[in-house]
Amino acid sequence: MSDSGWKLVYEGFDPAQEGVREALCTLGNGYFATRGAAEETEADGVHYPGTYLTCGYNRRVTELAGRRIENEDLVNLPNWLPLSFRAQGGEWLNLSRMEVLSYTQELDIRLGLLQRRMRVRDELGRETSVTSRRLVHMRHQNLAAIEMTLTAENWSGAVEVRSAINGRVINAGVERYRQLSSNHLAPLEVCDLGEDAMLLVAETNQSHIRIAEAGRTRVFRDGSPVEVARESAHEKGRATHTLACPIGRGQSLTVEKIVALYTSRDRAISEPTEAAVQAVVMAEDFAGLLASHALAWKALWDRGDIVVERHPRTQVLLRLHIFHLLQTVSPNTVDLDAGVPARGLHGEAYRGHIFWDELFILPYLDAHFPSISRALLLYRYRRLPEARRLAREAGHEGAMFPWQSGSSGREESQVLHLNPRSGRWTPDNSNRQRHVSAAIALNVWRHWQATGDRTFLDRHGAEMLIEIARFWASVATWDEPLGRYGIAGVMGPDEFHDAYPWRDEPGLDNNAYTNVMAAWVLRRAAEVLDLVQPERRRELERMLEIGDDERARWDEISRRLHVPFLDNGIIAQFDGYDELAELDWDAYREKYGDIQRLDRILEAEGDSVNRYKASKQADVLMLFYLFSSDELRELLGSLSYDFSPEVIPATVDYYLARTSHGSTLSRVVHSWVLARRNRARSWQLLHDALESDVSDIQGGTTAEGIHLGAMAGTVDLVQRAQTGLELRDGVLWLTPCLPNELQGLRLKILHHGSWLHLHVGCEEITVSAPYGWAGFERIGVRDQLHQFRAGETLSFGCERAEDGWRPKKEEPRRTSDAENDAVGDLR
Ligand code: BGC
């Protein structure tokens, strides 16, 4: 694989790598996405064409290990890709059977275009060059298109082209789920549409989402339409057109397939079939669609790009990560009821469910596309009644959001989990990760801080914060011997620990991360009532029946929650952590090599990871990731703990040495917490996090879907941790700490509706807000405060520090802004 700032390029066809390529070459528009599977293929063990609709879920029931299990899946929709050809009497294009003379696959990240170029030779020695280009339209969210150009290099005769829409698909993208029911689609209709198009209609068999896909296939020679002999061979659940026409030696033909995909969830339509038919008839040709598609992407890059100077590999990976985020959620998502699935719309891992990963995703969106983050928060808001129901059912008050969320916001986590190493189904207790609700509260708060959107806070945000705070107040119980409140029976972000080795029932007590977050939420809920408009405050107090007693209780608990510590002053992951055994990490590394999924290794050995001081991912360290040391000292101080930031380095080292990074999120967090103290190590972890998917460092998981939390997390790491961008105490702070490997960054950040332009280089740092500034009037650089206002560029000289560059302590140079194009949020 090579790259050049905007391109992922793969040379050669490698069946073993095909799944990863398909996931990484997925094209989407925040409404639907399709994996980068070759057009001529079907699901066959090497290829897995998958198309997924945002929030397009369906439920099925399976009898498994003696239990009745209902699983909700993000449905694999009818495959619109099939497009293939053959030379007269030969076999259909098939890379596994034909001689492949050359093969290149290229993802153009700037344009959102997937291209393949190949030369193949069939069994009769006929050589054909093939170029295909594909897009999923970023503006016309219901349209997608393929253009395939064939050149008969050394032959002439008839060529046949086969174009199809295949509704006979199931969810079979993840090996581990094969025992679960996976048949989600009922075929309804297949027919011709006029001269050159076909239609397929299907419906999900439980959620009753109706899907209509219409496809138009035309052939051109030198830009003019070609007369073809067309045959329809439709079957139940599959529409097929076969087109035949002559081709001369050395001649080229271009086949265009334009597809419209509508569902009964769409707005501004009567019903999906009519809408798809009309759209496919009206659609422009490929060139026209590509032009408008590229314009839509340009608008996104103008707002969302981060330019990395002189480090092409980091540049292309960051852009790839932004690209996949914006293909999963985009301005098209803003009007939908959509959350952000942990694995994108790129595969079937985790069945398209929505976890706490938003915590890693929203900061980038808040800073570039706040209307998208608002839409994702509204996905949660609409599920507040269900979160209230979940809390009630568990015997609590307020709102308890599910660990895994899907269509309705009920808990979608599985109850049994298959360990592929041992083949055993074991209980899955991951739904005890109550901290997901705190993450939602933090996302609400950060959105408000980044946007100053009072309407959102008044109408939606405050209610969510209050209900989540209520939940924490109701799960906290007074522990007399401790003289503090505690929270029992939970799991922290580290999924390796779900129970004590000495206790039968699952759950841990006083997970430090959970308790500190709960204290934080309780304080914010009290504050938010003072922030909303006075009438809204009265309404909320009446509607939610919030009295003085309750507020006093929030205050009391927020100051008296228990946080466990080890003897050396390090925050303990949970009560009793100290009693766990140390693992012989070297021995396990030597025996197994890759020990990221130590939980599975130990279970297969008949042991349990619960017995050891071994974490899958950052848990305590999440606190240093989310809060600055000052914020944390203040927060722990309010809980009457004397927390000194001096213990932070020892805490980081302690847990880093005991973490397997079994989640891709882990490296992002560790890189962040080391950014200031050990730039070299931090860079290494960022580098590994950047490579997570593109190099499939988990050995097989990327093919099942990208890791969107880690992708967005790396971008946010560069955006905030490397620049040291922080809004605190009425000041915009900039404390850049670029590692030696990064020579410079250029980006724009939206704050309270104004764009802040930032260039962090080795020799100079410049900051400006050329088109207005509604944020703080002071900027802090290396502990010194300077006035900051719109229309001026402030330039700070830099000097070499131990392991990187830093701004000099001097007065900035001030010039007036001229250049730069102004852009607003897209919605
Ligand atoms: C991680 C979770 C994460 C989930 C979805 C798991 O492996 O442990 O923290 O939310 O993947 O990305």
Coordinates of C-alpha atoms in Angstrom, one line a residue, residues 307 309 719 723 725 732-736 738 743-749 755-770 773 779-781 786-789 791-798 806-808 810-820:
V307 CA -3.1 19.6 7.3
E309 CA 3.2 19.3 7.2
Q719 CA -6.4 18.7 17.1
T723 CA -1.9 21.8 20.0
L725 CA -6.0 23.8 22.8
L732 CA -8.3 30.2 25.1
W733 CA -5.1 28.3 26.0
L734 CA -2.6 27.1 23.4
T735 CA 0.2 24.9 24.7
P736 CA 1.5 23.1 21.6
L738 CA 4.4 18.7 18.7
Q743 CA 6.7 19.6 11.6
G744 CA 3.5 21.5 11.6
L745 CA -0.3 21.5 11.7
R746 CA -2.9 23.7 10.1
L747 CA -6.5 23.6 11.0
K748 CA -9.7 25.5 11.6
I749 CA -11.9 25.1 14.7
W755 CA -13.7 29.9 13.1
L756 CA -10.4 30.0 14.8
H757 CA -7.5 29.5 12.3
L758 CA -4.5 27.8 13.7
H759 CA -1.1 27.1 12.4
V760 CA 1.3 25.3 14.7
G761 CA 4.8 25.1 13.2
C762 CA 8.3 24.6 14.4
E763 CA 9.3 28.1 13.8
E764 CA 6.1 29.9 14.4
I765 CA 2.6 29.6 15.7
T766 CA -0.1 31.8 14.3
V767 CA -3.7 32.3 15.5
S768 CA -6.4 34.3 13.9
A769 CA -10.2 34.6 13.7
P770 CA -10.5 36.5 10.4
W773 CA -14.8 36.0 17.0
I779 CA -5.4 33.9 24.5
G780 CA -2.9 32.2 26.8
V781 CA 0.4 30.9 25.3
H786 CA -2.6 38.3 25.3
Q787 CA -5.6 40.2 24.0
F788 CA -7.2 38.4 21.1
R789 CA -9.8 39.7 18.7
G791 CA -9.2 40.5 12.3
E792 CA -5.7 40.2 13.7
T793 CA -3.2 37.4 13.3
L794 CA -1.0 36.8 16.3
S795 CA 2.3 35.1 15.6
F796 CA 4.5 33.6 18.2
G797 CA 8.1 32.5 17.5
C798 CA 9.1 29.0 18.6
R806 CA 7.5 25.2 21.9
P807 CA 6.5 28.8 21.6
K808 CA 8.9 31.4 23.0
E810 CA 7.5 36.8 24.2
E811 CA 5.0 39.3 22.9
P812 CA 3.4 38.1 19.7
R813 CA 3.7 39.9 16.4
R814 CA 0.3 41.3 15.3
T815 CA -0.7 41.7 11.7
S816 CA -4.1 42.2 10.2
D817 CA -5.8 39.3 8.4
A818 CA -6.4 39.3 4.8
E819 CA -6.6 35.9 3.2
N820 CA -8.6 32.8 4.1

